[in-house]
């Protein structure tokens, strides 16, 4: 297999507070390869967004980040702030949930895309504008030579997200990081954006890290899936293995909690309680207080290690999910 | 003009009915948003009517009109057989006891300075339901218990609760006046996946126990299928299709419904790979200037020249199943064939 584009090893992020130390991300390892899509799944507070922000040097103030991050083989974590910023700008594209966090409302979209080309690829203003028109066309904005002079407010939500993708691609990044990039969009618009990214990925060989809570989106786009809970990876594997044979009780419960198309069950299987706050993590397995399997005292006091259950399929749990639940669900 | 209900439904089994409802908002410079533009529907006692659509479809505005929370431009709103369209503010007050609303964001609908107990007691006082403070306190405890919260949570403030707990409080508050109809506007949209299932189960249980009627408004097609007895699909201020979940999800008769369903990703990688998606082009047009004829024609893969001329009525596909398409099921068949060619 090719060298990974972005690889995390033992990434840990902590915040000190009056109530003690909060471990928001705890020992996360994953890697994404050229042309591949890695989906990072979790609910609120799982640490899925914080992992990527911290890995790329965008952690909020007060965060203590440890571990190793390699971008194209170079150790991002060992660089000076300036070098890290340069490497990030040159090799990574970001797309967030709300396009307006990335767009400047008082600047034309053309200038914004062009600026990225000038800054990271050393293009002139003229070249930058030409490239901006090309990129806006590439992401499916109709009549880009006219729209290039429009402001963000003149675009719909879906079109704004296309502009952000054009900006993210301006520097021809090796890796695209999409954090809930389609969550705020309507489902028909989401389908357009997913198709757009898949097409671009195929053409440009970009690696994609897709952070989402939506298991449907994951099933459609991912090669590999990482499931996070309470700041830790609790399961990871190839998309088919993970959906067909979820090994962690949490992954299984998450899959079972969604209504199944064509099946009108009286009741949905639920997970009791709510995801834990990073300041209130239990000492043992983070999922133990909500776990339907509820093993024993070991679960309560000892953190289970991540172990391989099948080639490339790892799970952090002393007890496996109950296969009967998965069978009943797919029956 | 057509209704979602069969024409035989009598006044007694209809909790709420809107007829040819229009809600237009002026937005300055003579422009008008046609948020709801000719919607007719019945909500029958004891059922859940799912109202599904994307942003700008008018589904939430339709819900607000049932409580007279928006100005009705034309058409009628009836609740329990009474025409409430032109009721005064004073008259509308008791209406909000019969029809109550649960909003998407429970933290925005609860006063952060009030305890949970005070928030739930408020409608009791407004509607003069429990005279004394002690009686109200007791009723608050009952309501909390009903939605699966411990009665001692009455003393907490909203910020001390999780999103799911706050939504339970929102539901308890809506139930305080013992309403006939609950308008649930995206009640699970802002909750974590594991909590969404809890709230859907709670709503189902309350419906069984209390005989409630729901208008379940959501953009989440899977949740609507799970929750509803009947479904109405909205697009740009109109109902474009209505029927049972089986009819709508297995055999959509309107091209928009078919496209919408084909866009919803399912948690099944093999199915996703084989999926033949009907991709719609462009965005939903502006409700300020909706297209002539069929409103969906500008994005419809099966549109023909006629579609710009004629505004299609809902026709009967089969008993209980109606759709508003000039070319009936032919259009959906044609679209599907197109999607097969594109991916096959």
XYZ file of C-alpha atoms in Angstrom:
675
model
C 0.000 0.000 0.000
C 1.104 3.549 -0.688
C 2.434 5.828 2.035
C -0.334 7.493 4.036
C -1.010 11.147 3.271
C -1.959 11.953 6.832
C -1.171 9.701 9.791
C -1.919 10.179 13.480
C -0.170 8.280 16.233
C -1.233 8.473 19.854
C -2.867 11.855 19.418
C -4.057 13.118 22.773
C -5.671 16.447 23.560
C -6.267 17.627 27.108
C -7.678 20.776 28.644
C -6.926 21.829 32.200
C -9.886 23.233 34.075
C -10.867 23.957 37.664
C -12.696 20.638 37.726
C -9.601 18.721 36.656
C -8.157 17.630 33.362
C -10.490 16.881 30.485
C -9.193 14.299 27.998
C -11.034 15.322 24.881
C -9.014 13.080 22.590
C -7.212 10.059 23.989
C -4.555 8.155 22.069
C -6.025 8.258 18.589
C -4.224 6.428 15.743
C -5.401 6.477 12.164
C -4.081 7.049 8.662
C -5.573 8.008 5.321
C -4.067 7.011 1.952
C -4.186 8.742 -1.443
C -7.575 8.459 -3.133
C -9.132 6.879 -0.046
C -11.916 8.129 2.189
C -11.667 7.703 5.925
C -14.900 8.411 7.804
C -14.678 9.463 11.440
C -18.027 8.864 13.152
C -19.274 9.895 16.550
C -21.875 11.806 18.504
C -21.373 15.181 20.168
C -18.414 15.208 22.554
C -16.846 12.120 20.988
C -13.777 14.143 20.019
C -14.123 13.536 16.282
C -13.701 17.176 15.249
C -11.149 17.978 17.925
C -8.947 15.150 16.674
C -8.572 16.686 13.237
C -8.331 20.275 14.421
C -5.586 19.384 16.883
C -3.750 17.169 14.417
C -3.486 20.040 11.947
C -2.467 22.667 14.479
C -5.873 24.290 14.778
C -6.622 23.291 18.364
C -8.284 25.991 20.432
C -6.206 27.964 22.923
C -5.482 26.108 26.127
C -5.397 22.679 24.499
C -2.389 20.484 25.258
C -1.696 18.294 22.238
C 0.654 15.291 22.359
C 1.362 12.481 19.926
C 2.722 12.405 16.395
C 1.114 13.645 13.185
C 2.737 13.019 9.796
C 1.655 14.887 6.700
C 3.250 13.376 3.558
C 5.849 11.756 5.796
C 6.852 14.994 7.509
C 6.270 15.378 11.193
C 3.781 18.205 11.542
C 4.000 18.085 15.314
C 7.740 18.866 15.259
C 7.447 21.943 13.016
C 7.485 25.592 14.011
C 4.099 27.313 13.932
C 4.983 29.124 10.708
C 6.119 25.947 8.947
C 3.060 24.085 10.127
C 0.800 26.833 8.835
C 2.567 26.717 5.479
C 2.360 22.917 5.244
C -1.314 22.987 6.189
C -2.116 25.696 3.657
C -0.220 23.894 0.923
C -1.418 20.321 1.417
C -4.762 20.320 3.254
C -8.172 21.669 2.256
C -10.902 22.217 4.829
C -14.685 22.197 4.421
C -16.799 22.920 7.502
C -20.495 22.536 8.245
C -21.365 26.204 7.854
C -19.887 27.639 4.652
C -20.002 31.132 6.157
C -17.281 30.218 8.673
C -14.925 29.885 5.679
C -16.236 32.707 3.482
C -15.677 36.421 3.873
C -19.073 38.095 3.342
C -17.599 41.335 1.959
C -15.272 39.785 -0.622
C -16.286 38.332 -3.987
C -16.057 34.547 -4.158
C -13.598 34.900 -7.040
C -11.183 36.938 -4.914
C -11.426 34.382 -2.106
C -10.631 31.423 -4.332
C -7.983 33.399 -6.189
C -6.284 34.504 -2.960
C -5.741 30.873 -1.978
C -4.083 30.208 -5.365
C -1.865 33.280 -5.056
C -0.880 32.546 -1.473
C -0.151 28.839 -1.761
C 0.778 28.374 -5.410
C 2.479 31.730 -6.022
C 0.167 32.710 -8.864
C -0.297 36.272 -10.071
C -3.651 38.023 -9.612
C -4.556 37.373 -13.237
C -3.611 33.705 -13.092
C -5.463 33.421 -9.797
C -8.664 34.811 -11.286
C -8.433 32.466 -14.253
C -7.907 29.536 -11.902
C -10.848 30.689 -9.738
C -13.166 30.569 -12.758
C -11.880 27.073 -13.574
C -12.384 25.869 -10.010
C -15.897 27.305 -9.713
C -16.744 25.471 -12.935
C -15.147 22.285 -11.591
C -17.403 22.297 -8.515
C -20.492 22.751 -10.688
C -21.327 26.440 -10.347
C -23.215 27.448 -13.499
C -21.718 30.291 -15.601
C -18.611 30.653 -13.413
C -17.190 33.554 -15.453
C -20.156 35.651 -14.252
C -20.535 34.234 -10.750
C -16.859 34.824 -9.952
C -17.701 38.477 -9.193
C -20.636 37.666 -6.903
C -20.597 37.864 -3.116
C -21.408 34.892 -0.851
C -24.896 36.196 -0.002
C -25.829 35.904 -3.684
C -25.473 32.102 -3.480
C -27.753 29.483 -1.927
C -26.496 27.279 0.921
C -25.598 24.423 -1.404
C -23.839 26.731 -3.863
C -21.885 28.362 -1.005
C -20.670 24.950 0.079
C -19.513 24.386 -3.524
C -17.579 27.666 -3.344
C -15.931 26.498 -0.111
C -14.976 23.227 -1.814
C -13.498 25.254 -4.698
C -11.467 27.227 -2.130
C -10.380 24.045 -0.392
C -9.195 22.640 -3.730
C -7.447 25.843 -4.827
C -4.081 24.683 -3.506
C -4.495 21.218 -5.057
C -4.391 19.609 -1.628
C -3.363 16.014 -1.058
C -5.981 15.689 1.662
C -9.439 17.196 2.014
C -10.919 17.374 5.503
C -14.717 17.670 5.558
C -16.205 18.285 8.999
C -19.992 17.704 8.876
C -19.770 19.333 5.444
C -23.265 18.299 4.338
C -25.052 18.300 7.700
C -26.732 21.679 7.207
C -27.776 20.933 3.628
C -31.003 19.499 2.282
C -30.829 15.850 1.327
C -31.021 16.471 -2.437
C -28.231 19.067 -2.132
C -26.234 16.684 0.053
C -26.479 14.069 -2.696
C -25.057 16.598 -5.175
C -22.126 17.503 -2.885
C -21.291 13.856 -2.092
C -21.296 13.070 -5.796
C -19.132 16.124 -6.495
C -16.518 15.172 -3.906
C -16.438 11.537 -5.066
C -15.923 12.686 -8.649
C -13.155 15.130 -7.730
C -11.473 12.508 -5.590
C -11.448 10.048 -8.446
C -10.042 12.624 -10.840
C -7.499 14.235 -8.525
C -6.584 11.293 -6.275
C -7.261 13.365 -3.160
C -7.450 11.620 0.200
C -10.581 12.556 2.123
C -11.238 12.581 5.867
C -14.994 12.845 6.322
C -16.141 13.668 9.865
C -19.837 13.008 10.416
C -22.528 11.662 12.703
C -24.520 10.343 9.731
C -24.050 6.612 9.230
C -25.893 6.738 5.922
C -23.336 9.154 4.488
C -20.533 6.946 5.822
C -21.961 3.825 4.173
C -22.049 5.645 0.851
C -18.582 7.201 0.737
C -16.116 5.581 3.136
C -13.404 3.021 2.519
C -12.497 2.806 6.187
C -14.442 3.904 9.248
C -13.275 5.041 12.676
C -15.945 5.151 15.396
C -15.194 7.456 18.328
C -16.758 7.617 21.763
C -15.609 9.647 24.762
C -12.437 10.792 22.962
C -11.278 7.285 22.042
C -11.480 5.093 19.008
C -13.807 2.287 20.031
C -13.946 0.503 16.700
C -12.387 0.771 13.287
C -12.407 -1.248 10.128
C -13.326 -1.469 6.471
C -16.749 -0.025 5.791
C -18.311 -3.370 4.815
C -16.962 -5.224 7.844
C -18.037 -2.556 10.253
C -21.610 -2.288 8.981
C -22.124 -6.015 8.431
C -20.524 -7.087 11.659
C -20.320 -4.291 14.224
C -18.262 -5.690 17.091
C -18.596 -2.957 19.701
C -21.925 -2.740 21.541
C -21.941 1.025 20.901
C -21.479 0.723 17.137
C -24.179 -1.893 17.024
C -26.577 0.153 19.129
C -25.941 3.220 16.985
C -26.801 1.267 13.843
C -29.907 -0.177 15.459
C -31.138 3.195 16.741
C -31.953 4.462 13.246
C -35.330 3.530 11.781
C -34.866 0.982 9.001
C -36.400 1.823 5.641
C -39.450 -0.333 4.941
C -39.567 -1.670 8.506
C -42.086 -0.094 10.832
C -40.947 -1.438 14.161
C -43.063 -0.475 17.153
C -40.049 0.639 19.109
C -36.533 1.537 18.151
C -33.653 0.064 20.082
C -32.224 2.841 22.188
C -29.099 3.581 24.136
C -29.980 4.801 27.607
C -28.664 8.171 28.735
C -26.583 10.628 26.757
C -22.986 10.759 25.502
C -20.616 11.671 28.381
C -18.936 15.048 28.774
C -15.121 14.910 28.498
C -14.936 16.106 32.125
C -17.165 13.286 33.330
C -15.595 10.232 31.729
C -15.821 7.084 33.838
C -12.553 5.378 34.835
C -13.005 2.175 32.825
C -14.773 1.740 29.507
C -16.270 5.106 28.515
C -19.414 3.416 27.232
C -19.943 1.190 30.257
C -22.664 3.311 31.981
C -24.832 3.107 28.834
C -23.802 -0.301 27.557
C -26.593 -2.822 26.842
C -24.147 -5.724 27.341
C -22.886 -4.400 30.698
C -20.160 -6.958 31.216
C -18.675 -6.867 34.691
C -16.506 -5.001 37.167
C -13.618 -5.081 34.712
C -15.581 -2.856 32.309
C -16.215 -0.437 35.143
C -12.614 -0.101 36.276
C -10.315 -1.024 33.429
C -10.086 0.605 30.044
C -10.308 -2.119 27.397
C -7.483 -2.145 24.817
C -8.089 -1.894 21.074
C -7.783 -5.467 19.782
C -8.049 -6.963 16.327
C -11.141 -9.159 15.834
C -10.612 -9.754 12.117
C -7.921 -8.543 9.720
C -7.994 -4.751 9.782
C -11.003 -4.698 12.125
C -10.266 -3.494 15.652
C -12.518 -3.034 18.663
C -12.098 -1.634 22.172
C -14.398 -3.740 24.316
C -14.076 -6.724 26.654
C -17.379 -8.017 25.335
C -18.598 -8.294 21.765
C -21.897 -6.947 20.542
C -24.756 -9.439 20.576
C -24.914 -10.800 17.004
C -28.616 -11.617 17.441
C -29.402 -7.898 17.420
C -27.686 -7.377 14.074
C -29.380 -10.431 12.617
C -32.785 -9.324 13.811
C -32.178 -5.927 12.299
C -31.211 -7.205 8.871
C -33.948 -9.854 8.836
C -58.308 21.912 -4.607
C -57.883 18.583 -2.927
C -57.454 17.393 0.614
C -55.178 14.717 1.955
C -58.112 13.044 3.634
C -60.792 11.028 1.937
C -63.861 13.136 1.256
C -65.970 11.049 3.634
C -64.050 12.053 6.764
C -66.517 13.698 9.074
C -65.984 16.621 11.383
C -65.716 14.371 14.424
C -62.700 12.356 13.348
C -60.825 15.380 12.026
C -58.891 17.232 14.721
C -57.604 19.948 12.423
C -58.155 20.857 8.816
C -56.626 23.488 6.592
C -58.258 24.289 3.275
C -56.491 26.014 0.412
C -54.176 27.685 2.928
C -51.955 30.500 1.738
C -49.391 32.245 3.899
C -47.551 35.022 2.123
C -44.919 37.215 3.760
C -44.068 40.630 2.348
C -40.288 41.030 2.228
C -39.995 44.641 1.055
C -39.877 46.333 -2.338
C -43.196 44.756 -3.234
C -41.754 41.230 -3.063
C -43.790 38.504 -1.423
C -42.610 35.105 -0.154
C -45.215 32.474 -1.034
C -44.334 30.293 1.971
C -47.520 28.236 1.817
C -49.446 28.478 -1.404
C -52.597 26.414 -1.548
C -52.269 23.615 1.001
C -55.208 21.484 2.110
C -54.901 18.766 4.695
C -56.790 16.928 7.416
C -55.287 15.675 10.629
C -57.414 12.810 11.930
C -57.917 11.920 15.568
C -55.293 9.548 16.931
C -53.076 9.519 13.863
C -49.618 10.837 13.093
C -49.529 12.841 9.908
C -45.950 13.248 8.737
C -45.169 16.456 6.879
C -41.896 16.074 5.041
C -39.972 18.448 2.823
C -36.741 20.348 2.411
C -36.005 23.877 3.594
C -38.343 26.401 2.040
C -41.080 23.834 1.417
C -43.482 25.572 3.820
C -43.873 22.621 6.181
C -43.096 24.583 9.359
C -45.234 27.532 8.304
C -48.150 25.139 7.772
C -47.654 23.905 11.348
C -47.525 27.454 12.709
C -50.750 28.303 10.878
C -52.573 25.566 12.831
C -51.827 27.510 16.018
C -52.530 30.801 14.272
C -48.916 31.795 14.925
C -48.589 33.257 11.429
C -50.890 35.559 9.548
C -53.131 33.547 7.238
C -53.324 35.264 3.841
C -56.234 33.196 2.567
C -57.910 29.841 3.045
C -59.283 28.436 6.283
C -57.939 26.786 9.420
C -60.364 24.621 11.382
C -59.700 23.050 14.749
C -62.184 20.589 16.242
C -64.777 21.618 13.671
C -64.523 25.350 14.382
C -63.238 27.816 11.831
C -60.495 29.672 13.721
C -59.058 31.559 10.740
C -60.246 34.976 11.829
C -60.377 34.506 15.590
C -59.130 37.454 17.637
C -56.093 37.245 19.896
C -58.314 36.739 22.897
C -60.202 33.929 21.197
C -56.994 32.274 20.053
C -55.695 31.779 23.602
C -57.832 28.705 24.363
C -56.954 27.369 20.891
C -53.347 27.058 21.991
C -54.535 24.711 24.684
C -56.102 22.372 22.129
C -53.143 22.566 19.760
C -49.663 22.698 21.288
C -46.259 22.885 19.696
C -42.892 21.239 20.280
C -39.958 23.010 18.645
C -36.678 21.794 17.201
C -34.336 23.460 19.621
C -35.486 22.877 23.170
C -32.927 25.297 24.574
C -34.380 28.123 22.494
C -37.956 27.416 23.540
C -37.266 27.263 27.286
C -36.593 30.391 29.343
C -33.035 29.911 30.708
C -33.849 31.848 33.877
C -36.829 29.722 34.853
C -36.606 26.335 36.506
C -37.979 23.427 34.531
C -40.902 23.264 36.938
C -41.755 26.940 36.410
C -41.588 26.516 32.622
C -44.016 23.605 32.709
C -46.320 25.320 35.202
C -46.582 28.423 33.025
C -49.153 27.049 30.546
C -51.123 25.640 33.488
C -51.430 29.130 34.953
C -52.093 30.765 31.572
C -54.974 28.410 30.862
C -56.209 28.554 34.463
C -55.984 24.785 34.747
C -54.771 24.225 38.271
C -55.815 26.871 40.737
C -53.325 26.613 43.557
C -49.574 26.553 43.483
C -49.558 23.186 45.246
C -51.867 21.696 42.624
C -49.684 23.017 39.846
C -46.594 21.629 41.526
C -48.233 18.228 41.704
C -49.235 18.343 38.049
C -45.684 19.337 37.059
C -44.450 16.210 38.840
C -46.953 14.081 36.932
C -45.951 15.607 33.620
C -42.240 15.060 34.285
C -42.926 11.456 35.168
C -44.967 11.062 31.987
C -42.025 12.108 29.806
C -39.572 9.922 31.722
C -37.913 12.530 33.947
C -37.584 12.386 37.723
C -40.015 14.791 39.421
C -37.145 16.364 41.403
C -35.776 17.710 38.107
C -38.431 20.439 38.440
C -35.890 22.481 40.388
C -33.218 22.407 37.711
C -32.502 24.999 35.061
C -32.337 24.180 31.342
C -28.520 24.501 31.213
C -28.204 21.722 33.785
C -29.838 19.250 31.428
C -28.822 17.424 28.260
C -30.432 18.171 24.904
C -32.578 15.047 25.126
C -33.765 15.944 28.636
C -34.595 19.466 27.503
C -36.653 18.083 24.633
C -38.536 15.920 27.144
C -39.281 19.115 29.076
C -40.490 20.748 25.845
C -42.871 17.832 25.370
C -44.063 17.966 29.004
C -44.761 21.677 28.599
C -46.726 21.058 25.414
C -48.777 18.371 27.198
C -49.602 20.621 30.150
C -52.826 21.923 28.604
C -53.971 18.394 27.647
C -54.027 19.235 23.948
C -55.817 17.253 21.234
C -53.091 17.884 18.703
C -49.336 18.246 19.039
C -47.492 20.000 16.252
C -43.972 18.562 16.401
C -41.651 20.778 14.373
C -38.360 18.908 13.743
C -38.451 17.521 17.302
C -35.388 15.294 16.889
C -33.294 17.284 14.408
C -30.854 18.787 16.898
C -30.369 15.645 19.012
C -27.642 13.012 18.943
C -28.518 9.830 17.105
C -28.751 7.702 20.244
C -31.102 10.257 21.804
C -33.307 10.616 18.700
C -34.506 7.030 19.106
C -35.389 7.691 22.766
C -37.527 10.699 21.834
C -39.268 8.854 18.982
C -40.109 5.979 21.343
C -41.366 8.438 23.948
C -43.641 10.160 21.412
C -45.035 6.796 20.293
C -45.707 5.731 23.886
C -47.416 9.027 24.789
C -49.609 8.741 21.734
C -50.757 5.269 22.777
C -51.287 6.210 26.417
C -52.981 9.560 25.907
C -54.635 9.081 22.517
C -52.760 12.062 21.082
C -52.810 13.267 17.499
C -49.533 14.395 15.932
C -48.472 16.540 13.046
C -44.854 15.370 12.736
C -42.872 17.899 10.704
C -39.419 16.757 9.624
C -36.885 16.750 6.826
C -35.746 13.285 8.007
C -37.433 10.803 5.673
C -36.551 7.731 7.718
C -37.948 9.269 10.900
C -41.143 10.312 9.101
C -41.603 6.798 7.717
C -41.107 5.342 11.176
C -43.464 7.725 12.954
C -46.327 8.354 10.534
C -49.655 6.749 9.662
C -49.966 9.058 6.685
C -47.380 11.233 4.970
C -47.635 14.471 2.997
C -44.637 15.581 0.931
C -44.225 19.322 0.452
C -42.302 21.256 -2.165
C -42.200 25.046 -2.508
C -45.405 25.780 -0.614
C -47.465 22.894 -1.961
C -48.304 19.325 -1.089
C -47.061 17.288 -4.050
C -47.884 13.806 -2.785
C -49.760 12.189 0.055
C -50.464 8.628 1.131
C -49.538 5.937 3.608
C -45.823 5.398 4.314
C -45.986 2.162 2.294
C -47.471 3.974 -0.702
C -45.094 6.921 -0.554
C -41.860 5.042 0.204
C -42.398 1.924 -1.909
C -44.246 3.422 -4.792
C -43.678 7.182 -5.051
C -45.842 8.724 -7.753
C -44.383 12.226 -7.839
C -40.952 12.795 -9.414
C -39.880 14.960 -6.467
C -40.714 12.255 -3.923
C -38.839 9.697 -6.004
C -35.782 11.966 -6.228
C -35.909 12.777 -2.521
C -36.065 9.108 -1.571
C -33.250 8.226 -3.914
C -31.058 10.909 -2.293
C -31.386 9.594 1.277
C -28.304 7.587 2.172
C -28.951 4.352 4.054
C -26.576 2.682 6.491
C -25.868 -0.199 4.125
C -22.635 0.027 2.111
C -23.598 -2.643 -0.460
C -26.924 -0.977 -1.134
C -25.241 2.419 -1.393
C -22.831 1.161 -4.051
C -25.669 -0.216 -6.181
C -27.846 2.780 -5.632
C -29.195 4.492 -8.684
C -29.514 8.038 -7.598
C -31.808 10.454 -9.362
C -29.719 13.605 -9.016
C -31.662 16.823 -9.132
C -29.939 19.760 -10.710
C -29.817 23.222 -9.270
C -31.481 24.496 -6.147
C -35.021 24.886 -4.944
C -36.321 28.071 -6.680
C -37.075 31.172 -4.675
C -40.536 31.190 -3.062
C -40.669 34.890 -3.978
C -41.122 33.976 -7.606
C -42.206 30.328 -7.852
C -42.148 28.776 -11.337
C -45.319 28.855 -13.413
C -47.281 25.652 -13.866
C -45.782 22.795 -11.863
C -43.412 24.181 -9.259
C -41.054 21.257 -9.524
C -40.643 21.456 -13.302
C -37.410 23.523 -13.178
C -35.615 20.620 -11.455
C -37.694 17.708 -12.721
C -35.720 15.286 -14.907
C -38.991 14.260 -16.611
C -40.424 17.753 -17.235
C -42.110 18.480 -20.574
C -43.162 21.786 -22.154
C -46.735 21.368 -20.858
C -45.518 21.435 -17.273
C -44.837 25.181 -17.489
C -48.429 25.824 -18.542
C -50.568 23.691 -16.286
C -50.541 23.700 -12.495
C -51.306 20.056 -11.688
C -53.929 19.090 -9.096
C -53.507 16.096 -6.821
C -54.920 13.081 -8.655
C -55.736 9.738 -7.075
C -53.044 7.125 -7.688
C -54.966 4.575 -5.654
C -57.179 4.647 -2.579
C -55.571 7.086 -0.109
C -52.624 7.906 -2.376
C -52.539 11.190 -4.296
C -49.908 13.003 -6.298
C -49.745 16.250 -8.239
C -48.093 15.411 -11.551
C -49.454 16.057 -15.017
C -47.867 12.905 -16.375
C -48.867 10.707 -13.457
C -46.713 7.645 -12.764
C -45.243 7.842 -16.259
C -42.926 10.661 -15.127
C -41.442 8.591 -12.281
C -40.982 5.596 -14.574
C -39.165 7.766 -17.076
C -36.879 9.232 -14.395
C -35.993 5.809 -13.061
C -35.107 4.591 -16.534
C -32.902 7.681 -16.919
C -31.093 6.968 -13.652
C -30.571 3.351 -14.725
C -29.025 4.480 -18.004
C -26.746 6.944 -16.206
C -25.363 4.439 -13.713
C -26.052 1.121 -15.433
